[in-house]
Short mmCIF file of C-alpha atoms and ligand atoms in Angstrom, two decimals:
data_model
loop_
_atom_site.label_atom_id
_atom_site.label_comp_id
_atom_site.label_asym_id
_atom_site.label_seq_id
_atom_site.Cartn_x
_atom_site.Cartn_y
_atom_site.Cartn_z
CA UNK A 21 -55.66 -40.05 -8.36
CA UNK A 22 -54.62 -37.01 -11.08
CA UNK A 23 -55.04 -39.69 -13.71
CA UNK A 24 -57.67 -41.39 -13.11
CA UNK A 25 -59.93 -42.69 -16.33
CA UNK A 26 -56.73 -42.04 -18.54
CA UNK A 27 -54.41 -44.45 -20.30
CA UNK A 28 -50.95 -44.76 -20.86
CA UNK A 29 -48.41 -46.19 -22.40
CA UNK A 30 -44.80 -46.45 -21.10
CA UNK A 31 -42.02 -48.32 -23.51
CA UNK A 32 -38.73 -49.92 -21.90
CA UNK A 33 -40.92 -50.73 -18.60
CA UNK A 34 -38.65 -53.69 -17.51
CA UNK A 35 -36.53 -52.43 -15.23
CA UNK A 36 -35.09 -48.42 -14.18
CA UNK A 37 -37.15 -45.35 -15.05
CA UNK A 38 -39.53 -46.54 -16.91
CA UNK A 39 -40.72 -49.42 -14.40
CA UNK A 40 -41.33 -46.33 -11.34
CA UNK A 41 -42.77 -44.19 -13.78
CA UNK A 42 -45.94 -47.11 -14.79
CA UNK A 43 -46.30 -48.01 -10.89
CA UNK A 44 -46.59 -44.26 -10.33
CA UNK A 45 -49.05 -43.79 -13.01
CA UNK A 46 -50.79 -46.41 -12.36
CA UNK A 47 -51.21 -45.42 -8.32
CA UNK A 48 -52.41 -42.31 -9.77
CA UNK A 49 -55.37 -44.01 -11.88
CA UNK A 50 -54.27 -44.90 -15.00
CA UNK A 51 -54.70 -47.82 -17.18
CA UNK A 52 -50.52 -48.32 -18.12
CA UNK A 53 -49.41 -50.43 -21.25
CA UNK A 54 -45.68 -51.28 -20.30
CA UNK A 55 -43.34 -52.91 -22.94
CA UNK A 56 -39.91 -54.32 -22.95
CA UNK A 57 -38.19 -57.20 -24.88
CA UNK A 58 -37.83 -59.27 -21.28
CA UNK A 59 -40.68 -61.47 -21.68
CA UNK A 60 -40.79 -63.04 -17.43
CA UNK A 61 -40.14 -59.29 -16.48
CA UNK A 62 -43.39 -58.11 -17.95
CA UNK A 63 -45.24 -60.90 -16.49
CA UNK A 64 -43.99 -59.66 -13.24
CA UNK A 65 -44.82 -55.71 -13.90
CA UNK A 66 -48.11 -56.99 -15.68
CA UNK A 67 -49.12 -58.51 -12.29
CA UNK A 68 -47.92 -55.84 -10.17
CA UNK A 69 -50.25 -52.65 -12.00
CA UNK A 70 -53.06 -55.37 -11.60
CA UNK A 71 -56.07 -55.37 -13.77
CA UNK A 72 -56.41 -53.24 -16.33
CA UNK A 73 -52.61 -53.25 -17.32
CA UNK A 74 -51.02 -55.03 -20.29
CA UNK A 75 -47.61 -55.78 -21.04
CA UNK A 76 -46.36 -56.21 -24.54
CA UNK A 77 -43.41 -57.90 -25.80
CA UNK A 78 -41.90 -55.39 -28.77
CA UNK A 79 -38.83 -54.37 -29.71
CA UNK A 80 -38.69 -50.40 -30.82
CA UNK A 81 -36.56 -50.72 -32.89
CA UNK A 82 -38.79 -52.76 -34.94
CA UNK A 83 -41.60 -51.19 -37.29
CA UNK A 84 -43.83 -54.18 -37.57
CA UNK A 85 -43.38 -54.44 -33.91
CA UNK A 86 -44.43 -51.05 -32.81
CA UNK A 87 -47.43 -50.98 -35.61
CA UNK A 88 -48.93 -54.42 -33.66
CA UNK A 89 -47.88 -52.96 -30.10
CA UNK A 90 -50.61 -49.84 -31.35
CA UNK A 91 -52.89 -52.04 -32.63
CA UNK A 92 -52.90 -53.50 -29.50
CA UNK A 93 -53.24 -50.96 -27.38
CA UNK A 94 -56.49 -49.48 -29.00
CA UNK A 95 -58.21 -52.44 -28.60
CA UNK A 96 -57.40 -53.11 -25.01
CA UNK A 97 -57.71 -49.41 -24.18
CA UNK A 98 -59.23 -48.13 -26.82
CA UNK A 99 -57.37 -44.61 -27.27
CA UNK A 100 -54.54 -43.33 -24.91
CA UNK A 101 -53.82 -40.29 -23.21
CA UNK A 102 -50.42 -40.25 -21.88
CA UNK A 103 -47.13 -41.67 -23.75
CA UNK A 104 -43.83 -42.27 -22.35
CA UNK A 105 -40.99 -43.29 -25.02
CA UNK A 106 -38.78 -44.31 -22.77
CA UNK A 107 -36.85 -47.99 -23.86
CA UNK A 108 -33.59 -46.53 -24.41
CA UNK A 109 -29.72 -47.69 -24.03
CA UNK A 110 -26.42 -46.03 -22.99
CA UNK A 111 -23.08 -47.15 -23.83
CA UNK A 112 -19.80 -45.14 -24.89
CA UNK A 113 -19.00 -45.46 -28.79
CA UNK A 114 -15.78 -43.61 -28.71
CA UNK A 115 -14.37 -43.10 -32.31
CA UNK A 116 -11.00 -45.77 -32.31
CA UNK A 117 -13.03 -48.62 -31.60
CA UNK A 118 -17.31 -48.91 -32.62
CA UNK A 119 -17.74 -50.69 -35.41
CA UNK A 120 -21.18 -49.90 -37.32
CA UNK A 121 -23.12 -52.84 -35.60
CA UNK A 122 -22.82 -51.13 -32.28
CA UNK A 123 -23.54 -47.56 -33.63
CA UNK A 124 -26.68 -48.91 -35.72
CA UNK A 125 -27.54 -50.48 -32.39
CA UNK A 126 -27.29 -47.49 -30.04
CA UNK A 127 -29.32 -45.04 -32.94
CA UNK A 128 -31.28 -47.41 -34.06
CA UNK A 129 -33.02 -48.06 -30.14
CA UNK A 130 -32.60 -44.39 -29.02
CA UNK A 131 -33.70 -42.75 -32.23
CA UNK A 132 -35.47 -44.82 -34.75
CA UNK A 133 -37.38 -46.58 -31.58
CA UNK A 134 -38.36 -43.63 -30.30
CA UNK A 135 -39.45 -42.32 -34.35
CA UNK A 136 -41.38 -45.72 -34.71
CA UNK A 137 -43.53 -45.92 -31.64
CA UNK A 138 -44.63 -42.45 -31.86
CA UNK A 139 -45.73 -43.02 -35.67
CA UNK A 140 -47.51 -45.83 -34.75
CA UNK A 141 -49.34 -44.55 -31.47
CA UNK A 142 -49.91 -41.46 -33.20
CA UNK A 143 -53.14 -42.76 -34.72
CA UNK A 144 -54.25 -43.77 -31.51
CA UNK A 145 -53.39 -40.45 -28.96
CA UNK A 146 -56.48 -38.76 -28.09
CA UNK A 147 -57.22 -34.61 -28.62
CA UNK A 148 -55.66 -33.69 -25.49
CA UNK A 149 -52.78 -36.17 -25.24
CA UNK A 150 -49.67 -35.98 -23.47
CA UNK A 151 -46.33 -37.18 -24.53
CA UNK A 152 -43.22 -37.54 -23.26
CA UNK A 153 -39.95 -37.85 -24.50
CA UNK A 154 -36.63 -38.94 -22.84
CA UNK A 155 -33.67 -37.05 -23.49
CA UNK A 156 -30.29 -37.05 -21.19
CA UNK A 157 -28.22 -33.88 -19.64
CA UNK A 158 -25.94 -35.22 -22.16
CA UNK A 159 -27.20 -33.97 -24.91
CA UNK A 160 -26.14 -30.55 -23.49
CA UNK A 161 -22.64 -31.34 -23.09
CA UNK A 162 -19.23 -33.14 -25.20
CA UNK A 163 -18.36 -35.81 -22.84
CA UNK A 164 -15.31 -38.27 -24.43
CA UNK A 165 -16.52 -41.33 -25.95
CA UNK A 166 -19.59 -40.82 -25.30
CA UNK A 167 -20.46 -39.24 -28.89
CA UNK A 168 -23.58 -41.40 -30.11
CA UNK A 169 -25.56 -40.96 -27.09
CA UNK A 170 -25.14 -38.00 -26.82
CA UNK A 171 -26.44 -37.09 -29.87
CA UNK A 172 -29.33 -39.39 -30.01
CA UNK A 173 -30.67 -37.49 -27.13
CA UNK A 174 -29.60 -34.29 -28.90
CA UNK A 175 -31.96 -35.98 -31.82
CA UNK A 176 -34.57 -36.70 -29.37
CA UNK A 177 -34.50 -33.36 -27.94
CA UNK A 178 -35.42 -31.93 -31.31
CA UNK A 179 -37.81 -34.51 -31.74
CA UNK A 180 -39.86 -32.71 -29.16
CA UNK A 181 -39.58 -29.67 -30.52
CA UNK A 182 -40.84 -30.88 -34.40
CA UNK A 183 -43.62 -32.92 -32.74
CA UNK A 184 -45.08 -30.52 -30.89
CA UNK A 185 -45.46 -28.35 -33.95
CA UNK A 186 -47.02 -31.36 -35.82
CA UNK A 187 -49.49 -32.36 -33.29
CA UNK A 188 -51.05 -28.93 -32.34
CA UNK A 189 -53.60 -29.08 -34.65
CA UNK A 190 -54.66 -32.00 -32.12
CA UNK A 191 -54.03 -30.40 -28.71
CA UNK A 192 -51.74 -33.30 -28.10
CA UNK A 193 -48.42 -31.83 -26.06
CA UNK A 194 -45.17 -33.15 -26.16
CA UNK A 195 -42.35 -32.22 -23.99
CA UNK A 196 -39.16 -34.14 -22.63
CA UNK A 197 -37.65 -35.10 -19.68
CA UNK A 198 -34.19 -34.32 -19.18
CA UNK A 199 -32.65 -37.37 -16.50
CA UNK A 200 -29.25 -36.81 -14.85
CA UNK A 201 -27.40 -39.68 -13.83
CA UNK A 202 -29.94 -41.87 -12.02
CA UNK A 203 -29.03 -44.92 -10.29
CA UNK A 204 -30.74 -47.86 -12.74
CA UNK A 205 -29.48 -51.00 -14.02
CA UNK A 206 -28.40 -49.38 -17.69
CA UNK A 207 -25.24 -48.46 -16.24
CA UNK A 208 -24.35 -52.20 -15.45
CA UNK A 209 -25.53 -53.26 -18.93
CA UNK A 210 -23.56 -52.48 -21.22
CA UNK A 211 -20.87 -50.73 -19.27
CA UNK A 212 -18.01 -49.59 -20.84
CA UNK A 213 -14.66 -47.89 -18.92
CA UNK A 214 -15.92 -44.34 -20.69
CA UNK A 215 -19.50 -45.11 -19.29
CA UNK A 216 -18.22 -46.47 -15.55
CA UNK A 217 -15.34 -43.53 -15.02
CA UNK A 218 -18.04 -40.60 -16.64
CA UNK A 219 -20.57 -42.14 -13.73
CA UNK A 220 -17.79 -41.60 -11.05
CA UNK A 221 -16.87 -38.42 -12.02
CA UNK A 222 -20.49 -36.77 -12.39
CA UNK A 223 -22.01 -38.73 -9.25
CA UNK A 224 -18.80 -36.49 -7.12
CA UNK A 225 -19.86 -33.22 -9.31
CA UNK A 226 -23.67 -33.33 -8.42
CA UNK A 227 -24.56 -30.51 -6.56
CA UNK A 228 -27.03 -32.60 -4.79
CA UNK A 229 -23.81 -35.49 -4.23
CA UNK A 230 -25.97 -38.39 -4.98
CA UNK A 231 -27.32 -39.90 -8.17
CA UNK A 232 -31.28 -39.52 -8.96
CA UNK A 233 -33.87 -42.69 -8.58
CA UNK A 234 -35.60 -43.48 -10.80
CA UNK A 235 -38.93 -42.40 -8.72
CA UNK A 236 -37.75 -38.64 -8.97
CA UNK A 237 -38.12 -38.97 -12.74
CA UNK A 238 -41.42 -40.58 -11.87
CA UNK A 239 -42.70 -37.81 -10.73
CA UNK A 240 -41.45 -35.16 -13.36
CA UNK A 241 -43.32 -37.78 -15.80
CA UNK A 242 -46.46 -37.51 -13.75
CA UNK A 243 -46.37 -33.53 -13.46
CA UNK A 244 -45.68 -33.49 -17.66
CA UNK A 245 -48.53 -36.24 -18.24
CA UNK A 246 -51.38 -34.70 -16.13
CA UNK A 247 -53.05 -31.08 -16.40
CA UNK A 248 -50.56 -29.53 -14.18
CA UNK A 249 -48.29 -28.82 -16.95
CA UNK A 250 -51.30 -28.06 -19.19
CA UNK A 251 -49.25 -24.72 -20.28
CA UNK A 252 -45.77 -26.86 -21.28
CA UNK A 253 -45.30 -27.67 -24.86
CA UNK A 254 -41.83 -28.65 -26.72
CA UNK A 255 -39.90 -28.28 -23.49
CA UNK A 256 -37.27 -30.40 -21.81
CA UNK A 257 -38.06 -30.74 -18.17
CA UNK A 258 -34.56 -31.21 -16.46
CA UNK A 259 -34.38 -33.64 -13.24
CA UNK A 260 -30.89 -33.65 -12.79
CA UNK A 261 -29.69 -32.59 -9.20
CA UNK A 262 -28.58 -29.00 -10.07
CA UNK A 263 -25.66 -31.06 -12.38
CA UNK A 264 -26.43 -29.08 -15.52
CA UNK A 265 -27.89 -25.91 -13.76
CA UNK A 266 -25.00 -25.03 -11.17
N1 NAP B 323 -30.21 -43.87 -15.93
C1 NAP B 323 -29.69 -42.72 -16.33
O1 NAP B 323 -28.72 -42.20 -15.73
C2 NAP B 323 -30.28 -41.99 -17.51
C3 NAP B 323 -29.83 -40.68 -17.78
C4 NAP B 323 -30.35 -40.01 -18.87
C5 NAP B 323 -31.30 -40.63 -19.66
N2 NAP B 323 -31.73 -41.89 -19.38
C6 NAP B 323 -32.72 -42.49 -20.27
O2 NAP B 323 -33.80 -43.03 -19.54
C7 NAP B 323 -34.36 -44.12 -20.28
C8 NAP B 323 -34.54 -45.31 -19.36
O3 NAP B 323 -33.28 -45.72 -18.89
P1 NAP B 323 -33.02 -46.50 -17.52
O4 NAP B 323 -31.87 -45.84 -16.89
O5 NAP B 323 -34.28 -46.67 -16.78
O6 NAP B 323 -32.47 -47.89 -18.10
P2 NAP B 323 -32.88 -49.43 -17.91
O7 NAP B 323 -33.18 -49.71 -16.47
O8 NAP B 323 -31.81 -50.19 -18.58
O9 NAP B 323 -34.24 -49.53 -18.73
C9 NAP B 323 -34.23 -49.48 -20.13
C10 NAP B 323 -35.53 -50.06 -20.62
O10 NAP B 323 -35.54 -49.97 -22.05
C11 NAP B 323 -35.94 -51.22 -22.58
N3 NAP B 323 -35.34 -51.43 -23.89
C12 NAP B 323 -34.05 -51.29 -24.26
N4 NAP B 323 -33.89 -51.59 -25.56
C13 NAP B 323 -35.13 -51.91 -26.02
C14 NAP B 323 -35.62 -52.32 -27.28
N5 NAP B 323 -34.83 -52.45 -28.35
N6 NAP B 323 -36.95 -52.56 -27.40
C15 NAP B 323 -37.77 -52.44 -26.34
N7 NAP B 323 -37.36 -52.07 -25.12
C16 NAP B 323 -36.05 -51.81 -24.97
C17 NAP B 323 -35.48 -52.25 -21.56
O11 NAP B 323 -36.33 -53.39 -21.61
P3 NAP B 323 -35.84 -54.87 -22.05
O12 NAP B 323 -34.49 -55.06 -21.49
O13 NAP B 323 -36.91 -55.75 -21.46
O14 NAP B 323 -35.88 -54.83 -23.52
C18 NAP B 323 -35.70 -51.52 -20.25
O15 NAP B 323 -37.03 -51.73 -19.78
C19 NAP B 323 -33.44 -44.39 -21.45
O16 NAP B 323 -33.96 -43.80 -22.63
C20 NAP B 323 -32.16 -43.68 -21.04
O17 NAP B 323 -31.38 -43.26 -22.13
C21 NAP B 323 -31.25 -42.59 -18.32
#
């Protein structure tokens, strides 16, 4: 129980990495605000955490959304110690054909989501806070048609960096977790033949020769929101299966 008496929040809790991460926290002793846009899913993971979790229907890439999602967080939990900005999406926008709906859709969720819900839980993260971005081994590397995601992570990654800075003043850390390819449903999404032949060729290239779960990001969550990493600030934590390393 490393967390117990904290809160947390975790955003795109639906399904995938976000989902094990909340069940994890919350085995560990935390209070865990999940979010998604999937209203019967978070009915589901609402019941599963048990009492003392709440689910909240937002979309990040709303403002007004995110500022009520706060709101209601502090007066549920009334302060929180750990955040996860999570709710992201992954789809290839390769330059001959993405038209400016699907790039304003893909930034838009994976940056401007992720800029949103931090300004509005910002107010609301207690001296000693822990936050945690996700980034992507792909912001580390050109991959063909894969330009937009990549770079939002790159974005994200930076993100980490800047807030850190911001928020020492506060003691509140922020660092990022780096995911390889892990085996979650936001391949099947919004899959694209970029997205499904990149997955074949990097799930062959792993060192370890297997995609992640999402419970090994879990944990890397875990270690970054408790004590453990009490001396990590701005970093990028990378759970990738030796892919990026080797
Ligand atoms: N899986 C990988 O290989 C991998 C690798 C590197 C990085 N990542 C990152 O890890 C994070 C989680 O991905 P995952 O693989 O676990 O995918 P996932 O299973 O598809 O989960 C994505 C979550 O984000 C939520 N979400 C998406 N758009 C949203 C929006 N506009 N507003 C609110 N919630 C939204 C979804 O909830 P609803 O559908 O209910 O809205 C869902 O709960 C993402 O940021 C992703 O970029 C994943």
């Amino acid at each position: 129980m490393r967390l117990e008496g904290k809160t947390a929040l975790v955003t795109g809790a639906t399904s995938g990495i976000g989902l094990a991460t909340a069940r994890l926290l919350a085995k560990e002793g935390a209070r865990v605000a999940v979010t998604g846009r999937d209203k019967a899913r978070l009915k589901e993971v609402e019941a599963e955490l048990g009492q003392g979790a709440l689910a909240l229907k937002v979309d990040v890439r709303s403002a007004a959304d995110m500022q009520d999602m706060s709101r209601r967080i502090q007066a549920a939990f009334d302060g929180l110690d750990i955040f996860f900005a999570n709710a992201g999406v992954a789809f290839g926008t390769p330059l001959s054909a993405t038209d400016e709906a699907r790039y304003d859709e893909l930034m838009d969720t994976n940056v401007k989501g992720v800029f949103l819900s931090m300004q509005a839980v910002s107010p609301i993260l207690r001296e000693g806070a822990s936050v945690i971005l996700s980034t992507s081994w792909l912001n580390e590397v050109g991959t063909p048609g894969l330009s937009m995601l990549s770079a939002s992570k790159a974005a994200v990654r930076s993100l980490a960096r800047t807030w850190s800075a911001e928020l020492l003043d506060r003691k509140i850390r922020v660092n990022a977790v780096s995911p390889g390819a892990i085996d979650t449903p936001i391949h099947g999404r919004t899959v694209t033949e970029e997205v499904q032949a990149t997955k074949d060729r990097i799930a062959g290239n792993i060192p370890l020769k297997h995609l992640g779960q999402p419970e090994d990001i879990a944990q890397a969550v875990l270690f970054l929101a408790s004590d453990a990493s009490r001396y990590m600030l701005g970093a990028e934590l990378v759970v990738d299966g030796g892919f990026a390393q080797l």
